[in-house]
mmCIF file of C-alpha atoms in Angstrom:
data_model
loop_
_atom_site.group_PDB
_atom_site.id
_atom_site.type_symbol
_atom_site.label_atom_id
_atom_site.label_comp_id
_atom_site.label_asym_id
_atom_site.label_seq_id
_atom_site.Cartn_x
_atom_site.Cartn_y
_atom_site.Cartn_z
ATOM 1 C CA MET A 1 3.400 -10.844 -7.869
ATOM 2 C CA ILE A 2 1.875 -8.125 -5.718
ATOM 3 C CA LYS A 3 -1.666 -6.757 -5.984
ATOM 4 C CA LEU A 4 -1.883 -2.991 -6.567
ATOM 5 C CA THR A 5 -4.479 -0.408 -7.640
ATOM 6 C CA ARG A 6 -4.149 1.966 -10.583
ATOM 7 C CA LEU A 7 -5.325 5.562 -10.083
ATOM 8 C CA SER A 8 -8.450 4.619 -12.092
ATOM 9 C CA GLY A 9 -9.342 2.074 -9.390
ATOM 10 C CA LEU A 10 -8.478 -0.963 -11.515
ATOM 11 C CA GLU A 11 -6.663 -3.654 -9.534
ATOM 12 C CA PHE A 12 -3.758 -5.482 -11.159
ATOM 13 C CA TYR A 13 -0.814 -7.694 -10.301
ATOM 14 C CA LEU A 14 2.762 -6.526 -10.749
ATOM 15 C CA ASP A 15 5.899 -8.664 -10.827
ATOM 16 C CA ALA A 16 7.737 -7.369 -7.756
ATOM 17 C CA GLU A 17 11.053 -8.527 -9.228
ATOM 18 C CA LYS A 18 10.728 -5.939 -12.030
ATOM 19 C CA ILE A 19 10.607 -2.880 -9.718
ATOM 20 C CA GLU A 20 13.658 -0.644 -10.074
ATOM 21 C CA TYR A 21 12.615 2.210 -7.752
ATOM 22 C CA LEU A 22 9.611 4.036 -6.227
ATOM 23 C CA GLU A 23 8.767 7.738 -6.027
ATOM 24 C CA ALA A 24 6.104 9.666 -4.097
ATOM 25 C CA THR A 25 5.114 12.645 -6.306
ATOM 26 C CA PRO A 26 2.427 12.858 -4.448
ATOM 27 C CA ASP A 27 1.027 9.754 -6.185
ATOM 28 C CA THR A 28 3.235 6.684 -6.061
ATOM 29 C CA VAL A 29 5.197 6.145 -9.270
ATOM 30 C CA ILE A 30 6.778 2.724 -9.777
ATOM 31 C CA SER A 31 9.663 2.637 -12.244
ATOM 32 C CA LEU A 32 10.216 -0.788 -13.751
ATOM 33 C CA LEU A 33 13.265 -2.385 -15.295
ATOM 34 C CA GLY A 34 13.029 -1.596 -18.986
ATOM 35 C CA GLY A 35 11.893 2.000 -18.446
ATOM 36 C CA LYS A 36 8.115 1.671 -18.008
ATOM 37 C CA THR A 37 6.373 3.490 -15.156
ATOM 38 C CA VAL A 38 3.124 2.763 -13.338
ATOM 39 C CA MET A 39 1.186 5.103 -11.038
ATOM 40 C CA VAL A 40 -0.714 3.487 -8.175
ATOM 41 C CA LYS A 41 -2.995 4.543 -5.321
ATOM 42 C CA GLU A 42 -0.957 2.746 -2.652
ATOM 43 C CA SER A 43 1.683 4.750 -0.793
ATOM 44 C CA VAL A 44 5.385 4.010 -1.230
ATOM 45 C CA GLU A 45 5.395 2.503 2.258
ATOM 46 C CA VAL A 46 2.537 0.110 1.405
ATOM 47 C CA VAL A 47 4.227 -0.988 -1.832
ATOM 48 C CA VAL A 48 7.482 -1.632 0.054
ATOM 49 C CA LYS A 49 5.616 -3.711 2.679
ATOM 50 C CA LYS A 50 3.938 -5.741 -0.073
ATOM 51 C CA VAL A 51 7.296 -6.402 -1.756
ATOM 52 C CA ILE A 52 8.861 -7.466 1.561
ATOM 53 C CA HIS A 53 5.911 -9.786 2.268
ATOM 54 C CA TYR A 54 6.182 -11.246 -1.249
ATOM 55 C CA ARG A 55 9.907 -11.918 -0.888
ATOM 56 C CA ARG A 56 9.491 -13.492 2.553
ATOM 57 C CA ARG A 57 6.841 -15.863 1.159
ATOM 58 C CA LEU A 58 9.039 -16.622 -1.834
ATOM 59 C CA HIS A 59 12.036 -17.612 0.296
ATOM 60 C CA ALA A 60 10.168 -19.273 3.168
ATOM 61 C CA PRO A 61 10.810 -22.996 3.665
ATOM 62 C CA PHE A 62 8.016 -25.402 2.839
ATOM 63 C CA PRO A 63 6.105 -26.625 5.899
ATOM 64 C CA SER A 64 7.216 -30.024 7.136
ATOM 65 C CA ARG A 65 4.814 -32.983 6.946
ATOM 66 C CA GLY A 66 6.463 -34.710 9.844
ATOM 67 C CA LYS A 67 9.826 -36.224 10.488
ATOM 68 C CA LYS A 68 11.144 -38.721 7.962
ATOM 69 C CA LYS A 69 13.497 -41.430 9.062
ATOM 70 C CA ILE A 70 16.633 -41.558 7.012
ATOM 71 C CA ALA A 71 18.015 -45.033 6.427
ATOM 72 C CA THR A 72 21.719 -45.346 6.945
ATOM 73 C CA ALA A 73 23.870 -48.251 5.825
ATOM 74 C CA PHE A 74 26.942 -49.191 7.820
#
C-alpha cells in the first residue's frame, strides 16, 4: 500500500499492485485494474517513486538475527 493525497486533501492508502497506468493531465490520474480512476495531488514521478519503494520493501530479505549453525550428519 502507498500513501497518497486526493485533490480534496484527504490522505488515503492505495494498493500499488492494482495500478494499471498513470497520466499527468495536469493533475495525476491513476487508472486501476478494473477501470476505476483516482486523481491525486502527487506528481506522476512521486507516485512512481512510492511504488518502487513499496516493491523494494516487499521483496527485500528479512534482516538476519545472527548466524545459525546447521547440524550435519555424516
